[in-house]
Amino acid sequence: MKKSTWQDNGIINRYRDMLPLKASTPVVSLGEGSTPLVYSSWLSKSIGEGSEVYIKCEGLNPTGSFKDRGMTVAISKAVERHVRLVVCASTGNTSAAAAAYAAHAGISCAVLLPYGKIATGKLLQAFLYGAKIISLHGNFDDALSIVRQLSKDPKVEIVNSINPLRIEGQKTAAFEVVDELGEAPDFHFLPIGNAGNITAYWRGYREYFTCGKCSILPKMIGFQALGAAPLVFGHIVQDPDTIASAIRIGNPASWRLAASALNQSHGFVDAVTDMEILSAQVQLARKEGIFVEPASAASIAGLLKCVSKHSELPIIRRLKEGARIVCTVTGHGLKDLNTPAGTGMCPIESDATVDSVRNILEIG
Ligand code: F0G
């Protein structure tokens, strides 16, 4: 029997029968998935009597974001098809994941990134994993449009979520939620950027529902940053702008699919301000010990906004009446070290003596 290794815990080996892969498809895995679903007593109390809020911590994936779930499937298929070059446009996390999985597979990777708009940690990841980094004088939407044109070349494999294999891999996060809770939640909150992830979760829940693994389907609730909220406004945003650089997108590729996920699930999409995002980021760190990047905090900011500002809507009343809620936080806080939430950071200096430290701690 093959010796068990940690790679065996990746999402392909866990959910292979639910993925469009042959038995012979090679597995390129870094052990992604199986991320923590953390019960939040702070958020549960904030919502109301009997409600349960869980946080799906996708920053605990190998490259620090949910993108690894889709990338293991996309790169495995690329290897099966003997592709030598994978390419993506990115606001940072997709490029980090693509570069890492391509490195692991021994194939080349090129990433198109909006110039000056990528969090340092993500840029460093792509660089160290050995990707060719193209810094584009344009935004993410421009980069994706170029990538779409490159996709006509059979020598190149696009690993953005316009590649359906990415969505296939990402749907496994919904499987994990149901496997752990024993049922789908009543509500699922998540940030929306290019709109692939909400599409993927909805597909995952529906597939599990169809094969009897859950008996309800959640309402999908998406949040965009106010300066980059095309789904909320119903039109393309030409110059998207938000502190949450990962979701600074004005023309999401999976717009239509996300809209149907929102409709079919009887959910909705709304926007949160940068201030609300940053406040949620800090509160989540202080109250639960979970450090996420700003874009990820949009789901938490959204939940808090629903409770404080929309509390009279019937859907929100339902949310407060003992509902089970999952919020996905999509990326790790260490990726984006320039977030304004850090500007107040001020360590207390001390002499290297126990008395000085005692004084500071006010323990005599
Ligand atoms: N959260 C984070 C941390 C992200 O990196 C992204 C997307 C999203 C949320 C939104 O997910 O696009 O599926 O709606 N990042 C992409 C990237 C665009 O290039 O890394 P989505």
mmCIF file with all atom_site columns, N, CA and C in Angstrom, residues 139-166:
data_model
loop_
_atom_site.group_PDB
_atom_site.id
_atom_site.type_symbol
_atom_site.label_atom_id
_atom_site.label_alt_id
_atom_site.label_comp_id
_atom_site.label_asym_id
_atom_site.label_entity_id
_atom_site.label_seq_id
_atom_site.pdbx_PDB_ins_code
_atom_site.Cartn_x
_atom_site.Cartn_y
_atom_site.Cartn_z
_atom_site.occupancy
_atom_site.B_iso_or_equiv
_atom_site.pdbx_formal_charge
_atom_site.auth_seq_id
_atom_site.auth_comp_id
_atom_site.auth_asym_id
_atom_site.auth_atom_id
_atom_site.pdbx_PDB_model_num
ATOM 1  N N  . ASN A 1 139 ? -5.972  48.112 -14.550 1.00 0.00 ? 139 ASN A N  1
ATOM 2  C CA . ASN A 1 139 ? -6.522  47.465 -13.352 1.00 0.00 ? 139 ASN A CA 1
ATOM 3  C C  . ASN A 1 139 ? -6.770  45.977 -13.601 1.00 0.00 ? 139 ASN A C  1
ATOM 4  N N  . PHE A 1 140 ? -7.368  45.295 -12.604 1.00 0.00 ? 140 PHE A N  1
ATOM 5  C CA . PHE A 1 140 ? -7.596  43.856 -12.724 1.00 0.00 ? 140 PHE A CA 1
ATOM 6  C C  . PHE A 1 140 ? -8.447  43.532 -13.946 1.00 0.00 ? 140 PHE A C  1
ATOM 7  N N  . ASP A 1 141 ? -9.465  44.355 -14.196 1.00 0.00 ? 141 ASP A N  1
ATOM 8  C CA . ASP A 1 141 ? -10.366 44.075 -15.317 1.00 0.00 ? 141 ASP A CA 1
ATOM 9  C C  . ASP A 1 141 ? -9.607  44.119 -16.648 1.00 0.00 ? 141 ASP A C  1
ATOM 10 N N  . ASP A 1 142 ? -8.653  45.059 -16.767 1.00 0.00 ? 142 ASP A N  1
ATOM 11 C CA . ASP A 1 142 ? -7.821  45.113 -17.981 1.00 0.00 ? 142 ASP A CA 1
ATOM 12 C C  . ASP A 1 142 ? -6.977  43.845 -18.094 1.00 0.00 ? 142 ASP A C  1
ATOM 13 N N  . ALA A 1 143 ? -6.412  43.417 -16.948 1.00 0.00 ? 143 ALA A N  1
ATOM 14 C CA . ALA A 1 143 ? -5.550  42.222 -16.939 1.00 0.00 ? 143 ALA A CA 1
ATOM 15 C C  . ALA A 1 143 ? -6.348  40.992 -17.364 1.00 0.00 ? 143 ALA A C  1
ATOM 16 N N  . LEU A 1 144 ? -7.565  40.881 -16.852 1.00 0.00 ? 144 LEU A N  1
ATOM 17 C CA . LEU A 1 144 ? -8.381  39.705 -17.183 1.00 0.00 ? 144 LEU A CA 1
ATOM 18 C C  . LEU A 1 144 ? -8.766  39.706 -18.662 1.00 0.00 ? 144 LEU A C  1
ATOM 19 N N  . SER A 1 145 ? -9.005  40.901 -19.194 1.00 0.00 ? 145 SER A N  1
ATOM 20 C CA . SER A 1 145 ? -9.359  40.977 -20.610 1.00 0.00 ? 145 SER A CA 1
ATOM 21 C C  . SER A 1 145 ? -8.184  40.499 -21.485 1.00 0.00 ? 145 SER A C  1
ATOM 22 N N  . ILE A 1 146 ? -6.966  40.825 -21.097 1.00 0.00 ? 146 ILE A N  1
ATOM 23 C CA . ILE A 1 146 ? -5.788  40.365 -21.859 1.00 0.00 ? 146 ILE A CA 1
ATOM 24 C C  . ILE A 1 146 ? -5.652  38.844 -21.744 1.00 0.00 ? 146 ILE A C  1
ATOM 25 N N  . VAL A 1 147 ? -5.867  38.347 -20.509 1.00 0.00 ? 147 VAL A N  1
ATOM 26 C CA . VAL A 1 147 ? -5.752  36.905 -20.280 1.00 0.00 ? 147 VAL A CA 1
ATOM 27 C C  . VAL A 1 147 ? -6.784  36.143 -21.126 1.00 0.00 ? 147 VAL A C  1
ATOM 28 N N  . ARG A 1 148 ? -7.979  36.685 -21.214 1.00 0.00 ? 148 ARG A N  1
ATOM 29 C CA . ARG A 1 148 ? -9.012  36.037 -22.048 1.00 0.00 ? 148 ARG A CA 1
ATOM 30 C C  . ARG A 1 148 ? -8.518  35.897 -23.486 1.00 0.00 ? 148 ARG A C  1
ATOM 31 N N  . GLN A 1 149 ? -7.835  36.945 -23.966 1.00 0.00 ? 149 GLN A N  1
ATOM 32 C CA . GLN A 1 149 ? -7.339  36.884 -25.350 1.00 0.00 ? 149 GLN A CA 1
ATOM 33 C C  . GLN A 1 149 ? -6.217  35.854 -25.489 1.00 0.00 ? 149 GLN A C  1
ATOM 34 N N  . LEU A 1 150 ? -5.379  35.744 -24.438 1.00 0.00 ? 150 LEU A N  1
ATOM 35 C CA . LEU A 1 150 ? -4.294  34.753 -24.482 1.00 0.00 ? 150 LEU A CA 1
ATOM 36 C C  . LEU A 1 150 ? -4.846  33.329 -24.485 1.00 0.00 ? 150 LEU A C  1
ATOM 37 N N  . SER A 1 151 ? -6.061  33.156 -23.944 1.00 0.00 ? 151 SER A N  1
ATOM 38 C CA . SER A 1 151 ? -6.582  31.801 -23.742 1.00 0.00 ? 151 SER A CA 1
ATOM 39 C C  . SER A 1 151 ? -6.858  31.085 -25.063 1.00 0.00 ? 151 SER A C  1
ATOM 40 N N  . LYS A 1 152 ? -6.826  31.844 -26.168 1.00 0.00 ? 152 LYS A N  1
ATOM 41 C CA . LYS A 1 152 ? -7.047  31.187 -27.474 1.00 0.00 ? 152 LYS A CA 1
ATOM 42 C C  . LYS A 1 152 ? -5.839  30.351 -27.875 1.00 0.00 ? 152 LYS A C  1
ATOM 43 N N  . ASP A 1 153 ? -4.699  30.596 -27.240 1.00 0.00 ? 153 ASP A N  1
ATOM 44 C CA . ASP A 1 153 ? -3.480  29.857 -27.570 1.00 0.00 ? 153 ASP A CA 1
ATOM 45 C C  . ASP A 1 153 ? -3.476  28.511 -26.839 1.00 0.00 ? 153 ASP A C  1
ATOM 46 N N  . PRO A 1 154 ? -3.446  27.392 -27.571 1.00 0.00 ? 154 PRO A N  1
ATOM 47 C CA . PRO A 1 154 ? -3.531  26.072 -26.913 1.00 0.00 ? 154 PRO A CA 1
ATOM 48 C C  . PRO A 1 154 ? -2.319  25.741 -26.018 1.00 0.00 ? 154 PRO A C  1
ATOM 49 N N  . LYS A 1 155 ? -1.221  26.484 -26.189 1.00 0.00 ? 155 LYS A N  1
ATOM 50 C CA . LYS A 1 155 ? -0.033  26.199 -25.364 1.00 0.00 ? 155 LYS A CA 1
ATOM 51 C C  . LYS A 1 155 ? -0.173  26.782 -23.966 1.00 0.00 ? 155 LYS A C  1
ATOM 52 N N  . VAL A 1 156 ? -1.188  27.631 -23.799 1.00 0.00 ? 156 VAL A N  1
ATOM 53 C CA . VAL A 1 156 ? -1.335  28.357 -22.531 1.00 0.00 ? 156 VAL A CA 1
ATOM 54 C C  . VAL A 1 156 ? -2.615  27.903 -21.823 1.00 0.00 ? 156 VAL A C  1
ATOM 55 N N  . GLU A 1 157 ? -2.515  27.668 -20.519 1.00 0.00 ? 157 GLU A N  1
ATOM 56 C CA . GLU A 1 157 ? -3.714  27.313 -19.743 1.00 0.00 ? 157 GLU A CA 1
ATOM 57 C C  . GLU A 1 157 ? -4.040  28.479 -18.805 1.00 0.00 ? 157 GLU A C  1
ATOM 58 N N  . ILE A 1 158 ? -5.263  28.981 -18.900 1.00 0.00 ? 158 ILE A N  1
ATOM 59 C CA . ILE A 1 158 ? -5.682  30.081 -18.022 1.00 0.00 ? 158 ILE A CA 1
ATOM 60 C C  . ILE A 1 158 ? -6.176  29.496 -16.711 1.00 0.00 ? 158 ILE A C  1
ATOM 61 N N  . VAL A 1 159 ? -5.680  30.012 -15.613 1.00 0.00 ? 159 VAL A N  1
ATOM 62 C CA . VAL A 1 159 ? -6.095  29.457 -14.315 1.00 0.00 ? 159 VAL A CA 1
ATOM 63 C C  . VAL A 1 159 ? -6.858  30.488 -13.467 1.00 0.00 ? 159 VAL A C  1
ATOM 64 N N  . ASN A 1 160 ? -7.474  31.450 -14.139 1.00 0.00 ? 160 ASN A N  1
ATOM 65 C CA . ASN A 1 160 ? -8.466  32.303 -13.449 1.00 0.00 ? 160 ASN A CA 1
ATOM 66 C C  . ASN A 1 160 ? -9.747  31.493 -13.282 1.00 0.00 ? 160 ASN A C  1
ATOM 67 N N  . SER A 1 161 ? -10.701 32.062 -12.545 1.00 0.00 ? 161 SER A N  1
ATOM 68 C CA . SER A 1 161 ? -11.928 31.290 -12.320 1.00 0.00 ? 161 SER A CA 1
ATOM 69 C C  . SER A 1 161 ? -12.834 31.239 -13.555 1.00 0.00 ? 161 SER A C  1
ATOM 70 N N  . ILE A 1 162 ? -12.412 31.873 -14.680 1.00 0.00 ? 162 ILE A N  1
ATOM 71 C CA . ILE A 1 162 ? -13.111 31.614 -15.942 1.00 0.00 ? 162 ILE A CA 1
ATOM 72 C C  . ILE A 1 162 ? -12.791 30.190 -16.410 1.00 0.00 ? 162 ILE A C  1
ATOM 73 N N  . ASN A 1 163 ? -11.763 29.583 -15.849 1.00 0.00 ? 163 ASN A N  1
ATOM 74 C CA . ASN A 1 163 ? -11.485 28.158 -16.041 1.00 0.00 ? 163 ASN A CA 1
ATOM 75 C C  . ASN A 1 163 ? -12.420 27.386 -15.095 1.00 0.00 ? 163 ASN A C  1
ATOM 76 N N  . PRO A 1 164 ? -13.362 26.613 -15.635 1.00 0.00 ? 164 PRO A N  1
ATOM 77 C CA . PRO A 1 164 ? -14.376 25.979 -14.781 1.00 0.00 ? 164 PRO A CA 1
ATOM 78 C C  . PRO A 1 164 ? -13.791 25.047 -13.716 1.00 0.00 ? 164 PRO A C  1
ATOM 79 N N  . LEU A 1 165 ? -12.574 24.579 -13.937 1.00 0.00 ? 165 LEU A N  1
ATOM 80 C CA . LEU A 1 165 ? -11.959 23.670 -12.946 1.00 0.00 ? 165 LEU A CA 1
ATOM 81 C C  . LEU A 1 165 ? -11.694 24.375 -11.616 1.00 0.00 ? 165 LEU A C  1
ATOM 82 N N  . ARG A 1 166 ? -11.471 25.688 -11.696 1.00 0.00 ? 166 ARG A N  1
ATOM 83 C CA . ARG A 1 166 ? -11.258 26.465 -10.465 1.00 0.00 ? 166 ARG A CA 1
ATOM 84 C C  . ARG A 1 166 ? -12.521 26.446 -9.600  1.00 0.00 ? 166 ARG A C  1
#
